[in-house]
Structures are given as C-alpha cells and as structure tokens.
Coordinates of C-alpha atoms in Angstrom, one line a residue:
Chain V
M188 CA 43.6 9.2 96.9
S189 CA 40.4 8.4 96.0
I190 CA 37.7 6.0 96.3
P191 CA 37.6 4.3 92.7
I192 CA 34.5 6.0 90.7
S193 CA 33.6 2.4 89.6
Y194 CA 32.6 1.8 93.4
N195 CA 30.2 4.7 93.1
I196 CA 29.1 3.7 89.6
R197 CA 28.5 -0.3 90.4
N198 CA 26.4 1.2 93.2
L199 CA 23.7 3.1 91.2
W200 CA 24.0 -0.1 89.1
A201 CA 22.9 -1.8 92.6
R202 CA 20.2 0.3 93.6
R203 CA 18.6 0.6 89.7
L204 CA 15.0 1.0 90.4
T205 CA 15.8 4.2 92.7
T206 CA 18.6 5.1 90.5
A207 CA 16.3 4.8 87.1
L208 CA 13.1 7.0 89.1
T209 CA 15.6 9.7 90.5
V210 CA 17.4 9.4 86.4
S211 CA 13.9 10.1 85.1
G212 CA 12.9 13.2 86.9
I213 CA 16.5 14.4 86.3
A214 CA 15.8 13.8 82.5
L215 CA 12.2 15.2 82.4
V216 CA 13.2 18.5 84.0
V217 CA 16.5 18.7 81.9
F218 CA 14.4 17.9 78.5
V219 CA 11.9 21.1 79.5
F220 CA 15.3 23.4 80.3
A221 CA 17.1 22.3 77.0
S222 CA 13.7 22.6 75.1
V223 CA 13.0 26.0 76.3
L224 CA 16.6 27.0 75.3
M225 CA 16.4 25.6 72.1
L226 CA 13.0 27.2 71.6
S227 CA 14.7 31.1 72.2
Q228 CA 17.7 29.7 70.3
G229 CA 15.6 28.7 67.3
V230 CA 13.4 32.1 67.6
E231 CA 17.7 34.2 66.9
D232 CA 18.5 31.7 64.8
T233 CA 15.2 32.2 62.8
L234 CA 15.8 35.9 62.8
V235 CA 19.4 36.2 61.9
A236 CA 19.1 34.0 59.6
T237 CA 16.6 36.3 57.6
G238 CA 18.8 39.0 57.6
S239 CA 22.5 39.1 55.7
N240 CA 26.0 40.8 57.5
D241 CA 26.4 42.8 54.5
N242 CA 23.0 43.9 53.7
V243 CA 21.7 47.1 55.8
I244 CA 18.4 48.2 56.0
I245 CA 17.0 51.6 56.3
L246 CA 14.1 52.9 58.8
R247 CA 12.5 55.4 60.4
K248 CA 14.6 56.4 63.2
S249 CA 13.2 54.2 66.5
S250 CA 10.8 52.1 64.5
Q251 CA 10.3 48.9 66.7
S252 CA 9.5 47.1 63.6
E253 CA 8.9 47.4 59.8
M254 CA 5.5 47.9 60.1
M255 CA 6.2 51.4 61.6
S256 CA 8.9 52.4 59.6
A257 CA 8.3 54.9 57.0
V258 CA 10.7 55.7 54.2
S259 CA 9.5 58.9 51.3
R260 CA 10.8 57.6 47.7
D261 CA 12.6 60.5 47.5
Q262 CA 14.7 60.0 50.5
I263 CA 15.0 56.6 48.8
G264 CA 16.2 58.5 45.6
I265 CA 19.1 60.1 47.5
I266 CA 20.4 57.1 49.5
S267 CA 20.5 55.1 46.0
T268 CA 22.8 57.7 44.7
F269 CA 25.0 56.8 47.4
P270 CA 28.6 55.1 46.3
E271 CA 28.3 52.7 49.5
V272 CA 25.8 51.1 47.9
G273 CA 26.0 47.8 45.3
Q274 CA 25.1 47.5 42.1
T275 CA 23.9 45.1 40.0
Q276 CA 25.4 44.4 36.9
E277 CA 22.7 46.2 35.0
G278 CA 24.3 49.4 37.1
K279 CA 20.9 49.8 39.1
P280 CA 21.1 49.6 42.8
F281 CA 21.5 46.5 44.6
A282 CA 18.4 46.9 46.6
T283 CA 14.8 47.0 47.7
S284 CA 11.7 48.9 48.5
D285 CA 9.7 47.2 50.7
V286 CA 6.3 47.9 51.8
V287 CA 5.4 45.9 54.9
T288 CA 1.5 45.2 56.2
L289 CA -0.2 42.9 57.9
I290 CA -3.6 40.8 57.4
N291 CA -5.6 38.5 59.1
I292 CA -6.2 34.9 58.0
N293 CA -7.2 31.7 59.4
K294 CA -5.1 28.9 60.8
K295 CA -5.3 25.7 60.2
G296 CA -6.6 22.8 63.1
S297 CA -8.1 25.8 64.7
N298 CA -10.1 28.5 64.9
D299 CA -7.6 31.0 65.6
M300 CA -6.5 33.4 63.0
G301 CA -2.5 34.6 62.8
N302 CA -1.3 38.2 61.6
V303 CA 0.4 37.2 58.2
A304 CA 3.0 40.1 56.9
V305 CA 2.7 41.1 53.6
R306 CA 5.6 42.1 52.0
G307 CA 5.9 44.4 49.0
I308 CA 8.8 44.3 47.4
S309 CA 10.9 45.9 44.1
S310 CA 12.8 43.7 41.7
G311 CA 15.9 43.5 43.3
A312 CA 14.6 41.8 46.2
F313 CA 15.3 38.6 44.6
A314 CA 18.8 39.0 44.3
L315 CA 19.1 40.6 47.5
R316 CA 17.7 37.8 48.9
P317 CA 19.4 34.8 47.6
Q318 CA 18.1 32.6 50.6
V319 CA 14.5 32.5 49.1
S320 CA 13.7 30.8 46.1
L321 CA 10.1 29.5 44.4
Q322 CA 9.1 26.3 45.5
E323 CA 6.0 25.9 43.4
G324 CA 3.7 27.6 40.5
R325 CA 5.3 31.4 39.4
W326 CA 6.5 34.7 40.7
F327 CA 3.9 37.3 41.0
Q328 CA 3.4 39.6 38.1
P329 CA 4.2 43.3 38.8
G330 CA 1.4 45.4 38.4
M331 CA -0.9 42.6 38.9
Y332 CA -2.9 41.5 42.0
E333 CA -1.2 38.5 42.4
I334 CA 0.7 36.6 45.5
V335 CA 3.4 34.4 46.4
V336 CA 3.3 32.9 49.7
G337 CA 5.9 31.5 52.2
N338 CA 6.0 27.9 52.6
K339 CA 5.4 28.2 56.8
I340 CA 2.3 30.1 55.6
H341 CA 1.6 27.5 53.0
D342 CA 1.5 25.0 55.6
Q343 CA 0.1 26.7 57.9
F344 CA -3.2 28.5 57.4
V345 CA -6.1 27.4 55.3
N346 CA -6.7 28.4 52.0
M347 CA -3.0 28.7 50.6
E348 CA -2.7 26.6 47.9
V349 CA -1.9 28.2 44.4
G350 CA -5.4 29.1 42.6
Q351 CA -6.7 30.0 45.6
S352 CA -7.7 33.5 46.8
V353 CA -6.7 36.3 49.9
Q354 CA -8.1 39.1 50.6
I355 CA -6.3 41.8 51.3
G356 CA -7.3 45.7 51.3
S357 CA -10.3 45.6 49.2
K358 CA -9.4 43.3 46.7
L359 CA -9.1 39.4 46.3
W360 CA -5.1 38.0 45.2
T361 CA -4.3 35.1 43.5
I362 CA -1.5 33.0 44.9
V363 CA 0.7 32.2 42.1
G364 CA 3.3 30.7 43.7
V365 CA 4.6 29.5 47.2
I366 CA 8.6 30.5 48.2
N367 CA 10.8 28.3 49.9
G368 CA 12.3 30.8 52.9
G369 CA 14.1 27.9 54.4
K370 CA 14.6 28.7 57.9
T371 CA 14.3 32.7 57.6
G372 CA 11.8 34.6 59.0
F373 CA 10.1 35.2 54.8
A374 CA 9.0 31.6 55.2
S375 CA 6.4 33.1 56.9
E376 CA 5.8 36.0 55.2
V377 CA 3.2 36.5 51.8
W378 CA 5.5 38.5 49.0
T379 CA 4.0 40.8 46.1
D380 CA 4.8 43.6 44.0
A381 CA 5.4 46.9 46.2
D382 CA 3.8 49.2 44.2
I383 CA 0.3 47.9 44.0
V384 CA 0.4 47.2 47.6
M385 CA 1.1 50.8 47.8
T386 CA -1.5 52.0 45.9
E387 CA -3.9 49.2 47.6
F388 CA -3.4 50.9 51.0
N389 CA -2.9 54.1 49.8
R390 CA 0.5 55.1 50.7
G391 CA 1.2 57.7 48.5
T392 CA 5.2 57.3 48.2
T393 CA 6.0 56.0 51.4
Y394 CA 7.8 52.6 51.5
S395 CA 8.4 50.7 54.6
T396 CA 12.0 50.1 54.6
Y397 CA 14.6 50.2 52.0
T398 CA 17.0 47.5 51.9
F399 CA 20.6 47.2 49.9
K400 CA 23.7 45.3 49.7
L401 CA 26.6 47.5 50.9
K402 CA 29.7 47.4 48.1
D403 CA 31.9 47.1 51.0
V404 CA 31.2 45.3 54.5
N405 CA 33.2 47.9 56.1
D406 CA 31.4 50.7 54.8
F407 CA 29.0 50.5 57.3
E408 CA 30.2 53.5 59.5
T409 CA 30.4 55.7 56.1
I410 CA 26.5 55.3 55.5
K411 CA 25.9 55.8 59.1
T412 CA 27.3 58.8 59.4
K413 CA 26.1 60.0 55.7
L414 CA 22.4 60.0 57.2
E415 CA 23.2 61.7 60.3
T416 CA 24.8 64.7 58.3
E417 CA 22.2 64.7 55.4
Q418 CA 19.2 67.0 56.0
R419 CA 16.7 65.4 54.2
L420 CA 17.7 61.9 55.7
Q421 CA 17.8 63.3 59.6
D422 CA 14.6 61.1 60.4
L423 CA 16.1 57.5 59.1
E424 CA 18.5 55.3 60.7
V425 CA 20.5 52.3 59.0
K426 CA 20.8 49.1 60.8
R427 CA 23.1 46.2 59.6
E428 CA 20.5 43.7 58.3
Q429 CA 21.1 40.8 60.4
E430 CA 21.5 43.4 63.5
F431 CA 17.9 44.7 62.9
Y432 CA 16.4 41.1 63.0
L433 CA 18.6 39.8 66.3
E434 CA 16.2 42.6 67.7
Q435 CA 13.2 41.8 66.3
S436 CA 13.8 38.1 68.4
K437 CA 15.0 39.7 71.4
F438 CA 11.5 40.4 73.1
M439 CA 10.1 37.0 71.9
A440 CA 13.1 34.8 73.0
G441 CA 13.4 36.7 76.0
F442 CA 10.0 35.7 77.3
I443 CA 10.5 32.5 76.2
N444 CA 13.1 32.8 78.2
G445 CA 11.8 34.2 81.1
L446 CA 8.5 32.4 81.4
G447 CA 10.0 28.6 80.3
L448 CA 13.5 29.3 82.6
F449 CA 10.8 30.4 85.5
I450 CA 9.1 27.2 85.2
T451 CA 11.9 24.6 84.4
V452 CA 13.7 25.9 88.0
I453 CA 10.7 25.3 89.7
F454 CA 10.6 21.9 88.3
S455 CA 14.8 21.8 89.2
F456 CA 13.8 21.6 93.0
G457 CA 11.3 18.6 92.5
A458 CA 14.5 17.0 90.7
M459 CA 17.1 17.9 93.0
I460 CA 14.7 17.0 96.3
G461 CA 14.5 14.0 94.5
A462 CA 18.1 13.2 94.0
M463 CA 18.3 14.8 97.5
I464 CA 16.0 11.9 99.0
T465 CA 18.0 9.4 96.7
M466 CA 21.3 10.2 98.0
Y467 CA 20.3 10.7 101.9
A468 CA 19.3 6.7 101.0
S469 CA 22.0 5.6 99.5
V470 CA 24.3 7.0 102.6
A471 CA 22.0 5.8 104.9
N472 CA 22.5 1.8 103.3
R473 CA 26.2 2.4 103.8
T474 CA 26.6 3.6 106.7
V475 CA 28.9 0.6 107.2
E476 CA 31.1 0.8 103.9
I477 CA 31.2 4.3 104.9
G478 CA 32.2 3.4 108.6
T479 CA 35.2 0.5 106.9
L480 CA 36.5 3.4 104.2
R481 CA 37.2 5.7 107.1
A482 CA 38.3 2.6 109.1
L483 CA 41.1 1.8 106.5
G484 CA 41.9 4.8 106.1
F485 CA 40.6 7.2 103.7
R486 CA 39.7 11.0 105.1
R487 CA 36.3 12.5 105.1
T488 CA 37.0 14.6 101.8
S489 CA 37.2 11.6 100.0
I490 CA 34.2 10.6 101.5
L491 CA 32.5 13.9 100.5
T492 CA 34.2 13.6 97.0
A493 CA 32.5 9.6 96.5
F494 CA 29.0 11.0 97.2
L495 CA 29.4 13.8 95.4
I496 CA 30.4 12.2 92.3
E497 CA 27.6 9.5 92.5
A498 CA 25.0 12.6 92.5
V499 CA 26.8 14.2 90.0
A500 CA 26.9 10.7 87.8
L501 CA 23.3 10.1 88.8
S502 CA 22.2 14.3 87.3
S503 CA 24.2 13.6 84.6
I504 CA 23.1 10.6 83.6
G505 CA 19.4 11.8 83.9
G506 CA 20.9 15.4 81.8
I507 CA 22.5 13.3 79.5
I508 CA 19.0 11.4 78.1
G509 CA 17.4 14.7 78.9
L510 CA 19.3 16.5 76.3
F511 CA 19.7 13.6 74.1
L512 CA 15.1 13.3 74.2
A513 CA 15.2 17.1 73.9
S514 CA 17.6 16.9 70.3
F515 CA 14.4 15.5 68.7
M516 CA 12.7 19.0 68.9
E517 CA 14.8 20.2 66.3
F518 CA 12.4 17.9 64.2
V519 CA 9.5 20.1 65.3
S520 CA 8.7 23.3 64.3
F521 CA 6.6 26.1 65.7
S522 CA 4.5 29.0 64.4
T523 CA 2.9 32.3 66.6
T524 CA 2.9 35.8 67.0
N525 CA 6.3 37.3 67.0
F526 CA 6.3 39.8 69.5
G527 CA 8.8 42.1 67.9
S528 CA 6.9 42.6 64.4
F529 CA 3.1 41.5 65.4
S530 CA 3.2 39.0 62.8
E531 CA 3.6 34.8 62.7
L532 CA 6.6 33.8 63.0
A533 CA 7.4 30.1 62.3
F534 CA 10.5 28.9 63.7
G535 CA 12.0 25.6 65.6
F536 CA 14.1 24.3 68.0
S537 CA 17.8 24.8 67.8
L538 CA 20.2 22.8 69.6
S539 CA 23.3 25.3 69.6
G540 CA 26.9 25.0 71.5
S541 CA 25.6 27.4 74.1
V542 CA 22.6 25.7 74.7
I543 CA 24.4 22.2 75.2
L544 CA 26.8 24.2 77.3
W545 CA 23.8 25.6 79.6
T546 CA 22.5 22.3 80.1
V547 CA 25.5 20.3 81.0
V548 CA 26.1 23.2 83.6
F549 CA 22.5 23.0 84.8
F550 CA 21.8 19.4 85.5
L551 CA 25.6 19.3 86.7
I552 CA 24.8 22.2 89.1
M553 CA 21.5 20.3 90.3
G554 CA 23.8 16.9 91.0
I555 CA 26.3 19.2 93.2
A556 CA 22.9 20.8 94.7
G557 CA 21.2 17.8 95.6
G558 CA 24.3 15.3 96.2
F559 CA 25.8 18.2 98.6
L560 CA 24.0 17.6 101.9
P561 CA 24.2 13.8 101.9
A562 CA 27.2 13.5 100.8
V563 CA 28.2 16.0 104.1
R564 CA 26.2 13.2 106.3
A565 CA 28.1 10.6 104.5
S566 CA 31.5 12.6 105.6
R567 CA 30.5 13.4 109.4
M568 CA 29.9 10.3 110.3
N569 CA 32.0 9.0 113.3
I570 CA 33.7 5.9 112.3
I571 CA 32.3 3.8 115.5
N572 CA 28.5 4.7 115.1
A573 CA 29.0 3.9 111.5
L574 CA 30.9 0.1 112.1
R575 CA 28.5 -0.3 115.2
S576 CA 25.3 0.4 112.5
S577 CA 25.8 -3.5 111.4
Chain P
M43 CA 60.9 -9.3 121.2
S44 CA 60.6 -5.3 121.3
T45 CA 57.2 -3.5 122.7
L46 CA 55.2 -2.8 119.5
V47 CA 52.1 -1.6 121.1
E48 CA 52.2 0.3 124.8
V49 CA 48.6 1.0 126.4
K50 CA 49.6 3.7 129.5
N51 CA 47.2 4.6 132.1
V52 CA 44.0 4.9 129.4
T53 CA 41.0 6.2 130.5
K54 CA 37.9 5.8 128.5
V55 CA 34.6 7.8 129.4
Y56 CA 31.8 8.1 127.0
K57 CA 29.7 10.7 127.3
R58 CA 25.7 10.5 126.8
D59 CA 23.5 13.8 127.8
T60 CA 25.0 14.5 131.0
M61 CA 25.7 11.5 132.1
E62 CA 29.5 10.0 132.3
I63 CA 29.8 6.3 131.4
P64 CA 33.3 4.9 132.3
V65 CA 34.1 2.2 129.7
L66 CA 37.5 1.8 130.3
Q67 CA 39.6 2.9 133.9
N68 CA 43.4 3.3 133.6
I69 CA 44.8 0.5 131.6
S70 CA 48.2 -0.6 130.8
L71 CA 49.1 -3.1 128.7
D72 CA 52.5 -4.4 126.8
V73 CA 51.9 -5.7 123.3
P74 CA 55.4 -7.4 122.5
E75 CA 55.6 -7.6 118.3
G76 CA 55.2 -11.0 117.0
E77 CA 52.4 -11.4 119.6
F78 CA 48.7 -12.9 118.8
L79 CA 46.9 -11.5 121.7
A80 CA 43.3 -12.5 122.5
L81 CA 41.2 -9.7 124.0
M82 CA 38.2 -11.8 126.1
G83 CA 35.5 -10.7 128.6
P84 CA 31.7 -10.2 128.8
S85 CA 29.6 -7.8 126.7
G86 CA 30.1 -4.5 127.7
S87 CA 33.1 -5.1 129.3
G88 CA 35.1 -2.7 127.5
K89 CA 37.2 -4.9 124.9
T90 CA 36.2 -3.7 121.8
T91 CA 36.8 -0.3 123.1
L92 CA 40.5 -1.0 123.5
L93 CA 40.5 -2.4 120.4
N94 CA 39.1 0.6 119.1
L95 CA 41.9 3.5 120.6
I96 CA 44.9 1.0 119.7
S97 CA 43.6 0.6 115.8
G98 CA 42.9 4.3 116.4
I99 CA 39.6 4.7 115.0
D100 CA 38.6 5.8 118.4
Q101 CA 40.8 8.3 120.9
P102 CA 41.1 7.8 124.6
T103 CA 39.9 10.5 127.1
S104 CA 43.1 10.3 129.1
G105 CA 46.1 8.3 129.0
S106 CA 48.5 7.3 126.1
I107 CA 48.9 4.7 123.5
L108 CA 52.1 4.1 121.7
V109 CA 51.9 2.1 118.7
G110 CA 55.0 1.6 116.7
G111 CA 56.6 4.4 119.0
T112 CA 54.0 7.1 117.9
D113 CA 51.6 8.3 120.5
I114 CA 48.1 8.2 118.3
A115 CA 46.5 10.2 121.2
K116 CA 48.3 12.6 120.0
L117 CA 47.8 12.4 116.2
N118 CA 44.6 14.8 114.4
E119 CA 41.9 13.0 112.3
S120 CA 43.8 13.5 109.1
A121 CA 46.9 12.3 110.6
L122 CA 45.3 9.3 112.1
A123 CA 43.5 8.2 109.2
K124 CA 46.9 8.5 107.3
W125 CA 48.4 6.1 110.2
R126 CA 45.9 3.6 109.8
S127 CA 46.2 3.3 106.4
N128 CA 50.3 2.6 106.7
H129 CA 50.3 0.6 110.3
I130 CA 46.4 -1.2 110.7
G131 CA 44.6 -3.9 108.9
F132 CA 40.8 -4.9 110.2
V133 CA 38.9 -7.2 110.0
F134 CA 35.5 -7.5 111.0
Q135 CA 33.2 -9.5 112.9
F136 CA 30.8 -9.1 109.7
Y137 CA 33.7 -8.7 106.8
N138 CA 32.5 -5.2 106.0
L139 CA 33.5 -6.0 102.3
M140 CA 32.1 -3.5 99.8
P141 CA 29.1 -5.5 98.3
V142 CA 29.4 -3.7 95.0
L143 CA 33.6 -4.5 94.1
T144 CA 34.8 -7.7 93.2
A145 CA 37.2 -9.7 95.7
F146 CA 40.3 -8.5 93.9
E147 CA 39.2 -4.8 94.0
N148 CA 38.1 -5.3 97.8
V149 CA 41.7 -6.2 98.8
E150 CA 43.5 -3.5 96.7
L151 CA 41.3 -0.9 98.5
P152 CA 43.9 0.3 100.9
L153 CA 46.5 0.3 98.0
L154 CA 44.7 2.8 96.8
L155 CA 45.7 5.1 99.7
T156 CA 49.6 4.1 98.4
N157 CA 51.9 5.5 95.6
L158 CA 52.2 1.8 94.6
S159 CA 52.0 1.7 90.4
K160 CA 49.1 -0.6 89.1
K161 CA 50.9 -3.3 88.1
E162 CA 52.5 -3.9 92.1
K163 CA 49.0 -3.0 93.2
Q164 CA 48.0 -6.1 91.0
Q165 CA 50.8 -8.2 92.5
R166 CA 50.5 -7.4 96.0
V167 CA 46.4 -7.9 95.8
E168 CA 46.8 -11.5 93.8
A169 CA 49.9 -12.5 96.1
V170 CA 48.1 -12.0 99.3
L171 CA 44.7 -13.4 97.5
S172 CA 46.8 -16.9 97.0
V173 CA 47.9 -16.7 100.7
V174 CA 44.4 -16.7 101.9
G175 CA 43.4 -19.1 99.3
L176 CA 41.5 -17.1 97.0
A177 CA 43.1 -17.1 93.7
D178 CA 40.6 -18.5 91.7
R179 CA 38.0 -16.2 93.8
M180 CA 39.3 -12.7 92.4
D181 CA 36.5 -11.4 90.4
H182 CA 33.3 -13.0 92.5
Y183 CA 32.1 -10.2 94.6
P184 CA 31.3 -11.0 98.1
K185 CA 27.5 -12.2 97.8
Q186 CA 29.2 -15.2 95.4
L187 CA 31.4 -16.3 98.0
S188 CA 30.5 -18.0 101.4
G189 CA 31.2 -16.5 104.7
G190 CA 34.4 -18.4 105.8
Q191 CA 35.3 -17.0 102.1
Q192 CA 34.0 -13.4 102.7
Q193 CA 36.6 -13.5 106.0
R194 CA 39.1 -14.1 103.8
V195 CA 39.1 -11.8 101.5
A196 CA 38.7 -9.6 104.5
I197 CA 41.5 -10.7 105.5
A198 CA 43.5 -10.3 102.5
R199 CA 42.8 -6.3 102.5
A200 CA 43.7 -6.5 106.3
I201 CA 47.1 -7.7 105.0
V202 CA 48.1 -6.3 101.9
S203 CA 49.6 -2.7 103.0
D204 CA 51.6 -5.1 105.1
P205 CA 50.7 -3.6 107.9
T206 CA 52.5 -3.4 111.4
L207 CA 49.3 -4.7 113.3
I208 CA 46.0 -6.8 112.4
I209 CA 43.2 -6.0 114.5
G210 CA 40.4 -8.6 114.6
D211 CA 36.8 -7.6 116.2
E212 CA 35.5 -11.0 116.6
P213 CA 36.6 -12.2 113.2
T214 CA 34.5 -15.7 113.7
G215 CA 32.3 -14.5 115.5
D216 CA 29.8 -14.8 112.4
L217 CA 31.3 -18.3 111.1
D218 CA 30.2 -22.1 111.7
R219 CA 32.7 -23.9 113.2
K220 CA 34.6 -25.2 110.3
S221 CA 34.9 -21.9 108.6
A222 CA 35.8 -20.4 112.3
E223 CA 38.7 -23.0 112.3
E224 CA 40.1 -22.4 108.9
I225 CA 40.0 -18.5 109.9
L226 CA 41.4 -19.0 112.9
V227 CA 44.7 -21.3 111.5
L228 CA 45.3 -18.4 109.1
L229 CA 45.9 -15.9 111.6
S230 CA 48.1 -18.7 113.1
R231 CA 50.0 -18.8 109.7
L232 CA 49.8 -15.0 109.6
N233 CA 51.7 -14.5 113.1
S234 CA 54.2 -18.1 112.9
E235 CA 54.9 -17.5 109.2
F236 CA 54.3 -14.0 108.3
K237 CA 55.6 -12.7 112.0
K238 CA 52.5 -10.6 111.9
T239 CA 51.5 -8.9 115.1
I240 CA 47.4 -9.5 115.5
I241 CA 45.5 -8.3 118.5
M242 CA 41.8 -10.0 118.5
V243 CA 38.8 -9.4 120.4
T244 CA 36.8 -12.5 120.9
H245 CA 33.8 -13.9 123.1
D246 CA 35.0 -17.6 122.0
P247 CA 37.5 -19.7 124.5
H248 CA 38.3 -21.9 121.6
A249 CA 38.8 -19.0 119.7
A250 CA 41.2 -17.7 122.0
E251 CA 43.3 -20.7 122.7
S252 CA 44.7 -20.0 118.8
A253 CA 46.1 -16.9 120.6
H254 CA 49.6 -17.1 122.5
T255 CA 48.3 -15.0 125.1
I256 CA 44.9 -14.2 126.4
Q257 CA 44.0 -10.9 128.6
H258 CA 40.7 -10.8 130.2
L259 CA 38.5 -7.6 130.7
D260 CA 35.6 -7.0 133.6
K261 CA 34.4 -4.1 133.6
G262 CA 36.7 -1.6 132.4
E263 CA 39.6 -3.2 133.9
L264 CA 42.4 -6.0 132.9
K265 CA 42.6 -9.1 135.0
S266 CA 46.2 -10.5 134.4
N267 CA 45.8 -14.3 134.0

C-alpha cells in the first residue's frame, strides 16, 4: 500500500548534486561523531586490556591511582600467605609488588614534556602479565640502574633507544630493552626493578600496589572479606585488576565523550538543517507528483512515509560513508596524559559494536528529524492546489 | 443504460480570505454508464471544478454526487482516497507521470494500492501498455518518450486498475494535432470497445466531437444543448 522505495532512491539520484552535498555534510558529522566514540572506546579498551580478569590489585583505600596508593611490605607479607593467592610452580606467590612513580621526559616532534609512569616490579610480574613481552634488547637486571621502556614510549619520546640513558631521580638509568605491551597501558610505561626504585626514592618499605592472581576466580569475595576483617589490613582495599583499570579510564573517556559529543551535536544541527533544506526543496520540486499520487489514491501517510524514507536514505548514505571513513581511524594511535593516572597513555580509536550501534542511531535520528517537517508539508498538501502548480 | 454519475444541486464556493467566490451554482447532471461526455466552456466557467468534484479530489459546498450509488460528498478523506483508487482513472493535461519511474512502473502505481500478486500486476500492466500501443516502450522513462507517448502511458495508468470512470482534464491540451488525434481515437476505443465511461474537459471543439455528448458550462451553470 506504499510508494515504492525505488521512487525515493531514484529521486535522490535524479538530484545527485544536491544529494551529494547533503550526504557529504552528514558524512562529515557522522565521521566526527563515530571518531569521538571510537576514541573514548579506545581509552577504555586499552585500560581494560591492561588488567586481567583473574588478577586482583590491592591498593590503599580511596586511592584514585597507583601513584597515590601505598601498601607496606608487612601487609604484602600477610596477604601473600592467604590460601586464595595463586602459586607458581616453584611454590612462590603468583604476584608482584609494584612501586609506581612519574618522570618527566620530552616528546618527539614537539617541545612538550610528558609524564611517564615508571613501574618498579618484582620478579612475579612477568608471569602475571603475559601480555607484555620483550621486543628488543634484554630485560633489566635487579639491583642495577637499568630500565626497559614500553614500545609506545620508545616511539613517542626522544632518546629512548636501547643504550641511551634517562634521568630518574638523581641517577642516569640505562635503557637495556624495549617491551611490547600490545594494546595495553603497559606499552606506555617504563619498567625496572622495584627495590632499586624504592631505594632511589627513599620509599623505605612501602610499595604502591600488590597484584596477584587468584587461585580461583570466585575467591574475590573471600579476599575482600579477609581484608575487611584483618586488623592490619584495614587501610587497604581490593579490586579486580580489570575493574581498577576501567575506573582509570572513566574520567578520560567521559571527558572525550562529553566534549566531543557536545561539539558533534552542535555540528549535527547544521547537517540536519542541510538535510531539511534539501528535503523542502525536493518536496517543492515534486508538488505535482505529490498531487498526482494523492489523486491516484495514495494516502497522506504514504506520502509522509515516502518522504521520511527519502530523508532517512539520505542520512543513511551519509552515515555509512562517515562510519566507513571513521573505521580507518583504527589505524591511528594517540598519546596523551590520562587524567585517571596523570601519566602518559597511548591509545587508539576502537570501532566496537556499540560504537556502530550508536552511530547508526545518531544518523537515523538526523534523517528523521531533518525529514519530518518537509514530509509533513508534503503530506498536508491540498490535492487541487498541488495539481494546479504544474 | 443506468445512470453512473448523478450530480444533484451541487454548489461550490471557494473562500479567499473573507471573499466568497461561487464557482458552481446549483448544478445537476446525470451521466449514464458507458457515456463519453465532453465538458466545454470558457476559462473560469467551473468545468475543471466540476470534474474535480466528480472524481473525488474536491468536495462540494452543498449538494450530492453519487457515483455508482455512492455519495462521495459524504466520504471522509481516507475513504475517498480508497474510493478514488478503485473507481477513478485520471488523465491529466500534462500527463503527470513520475519522471524517475519507467513507463511500466508509472502504469503499475495504481496497482500498488491493490492486493494483486506481483505476477498479476505485471500481466495487467503489460496488457494495458499493449492496448495503448507501447508494449515495446515499457522500460523507457517519460523523458525518453514523446508527448503523445507520455499521454498514452498516462491513459494506460488510468485504465490499469479497471476503474468505473475515466476522468480527462484537457487530455489533448498539450499535444500537437497528430498526437491529439491518436489520443482521441484511443479514448473513443476505450469507450466503444472496453465500455469505459469517460468524462473529459476540453477547450477544443474538435476534441469534443469525439464524445457522444457535449455539455457546456458558463459562469458556473450548465447550458444544455
């Protein structure tokens, strides 16, 4: 009972110049919209990938970041005896006591400096974080002023080649290797031996965090209860590692989303008005056709639907082009200070299912909103007046 | 022959701001089934208005219009749209084809409002395009056809749903002499061969000669002859 869709599509084709211009405007806005979502998704993905689901992290209560946290060696000693802590084949706790601090170094291609997290680790860290591997050179030796740098740090900061030195604290540390952290936050860190960092920064016996693998993923609640009841661990809290890093991403992702979406929504009004003008012109050009269709017996609702479909087709073509172009942003990587940890974080644009879904919803809304008023005008035309305008 | 169209005491007044412009005054007219009627008259005499009322795209100010027993002046808009799709075939002066649709698709349009199967639609469209002599131009777009051919496509569109009544508003008004003649021959054939009732508005006395009956309208009133 409705006007064939081919009628609308061919009308878009018949006015291809106007259609192309309108489509470009919509494509541009959708491109920006999708890119913003992909970027905030990228931050989240990177930080979520940094954590593992069966690892838990012990921090001082209400620490926003690892830097702010403090866990004493004694406390770690107590926790490491809990039966819920996984064990390596050698019978040692499957764990690492990390100490995290920041250094300031120069970025490539600009005079800007960036905060880079230096993570002092204990020997258990390698097994605990299998997503990190050695890419170049060798691992640092405990007790020596040696560091390995994350691949993103190696790529984006100056003087980060193996053999070069970096000032950390009062000493010059030699870069002995480059680690590949894949798409995790570890790719944006510098790793070295925890004990030597503690000495250098006079931290005494206080680490930043203690991370270990659970013997059984379901033991999380037990550990939590133990931490709450054990007198000496009252100032600590436990989080699943993945959740902890997800929290770290929230502020940054929220900021990108907030600012980015605010701007795109303003842009989208422009694109919507563009679509509206195109559709009004299209209705005006086809007044006689509308009158004829109504005379033939097509109802007002059919006319309304037909013009809405045309507007949605217009925005969908633009939207799909915009989304397609945005998908190439996956090849682009970004590096900036993560507000969650105050340290440099490299992340990319990530096209997830929910990004696609929201983008589709966005361009459909643009099409419907832009096409609605012109479609209403078309459907309300008086048949006689419409036919007479020939 | 039974009466197909009964126009009874119809008055049509257009309102423009506060002014009332009477277009038709107390018109009564009977059109028997199978009739080929030409409505003539000078510009502004109300002939197109009368045609619009009979075809159900306009409503009278007062009076009644019965077509095949249905008082169309009493139908609401949506019922009237359905009624038009079932009972009226339109032929316009400027053909009013959809430029982006092929001849076949233009003719198929009224059938989209029916429940016919795809195959039945195709058979019907092909049949009527053969009747108007354009079976070989089905895939042509209107701009690839001459004026006469476009009007023949429009006639095919008007008859494809087998309507009760064919309405022509100056169907030859935009055509050269030869094409106009062909259209008139086609309309006469539809009337004599397919027993279609036709009401046609025309300025052209020659065109009116093809009709069985001619009614003259002047200043909103019928002058019987």
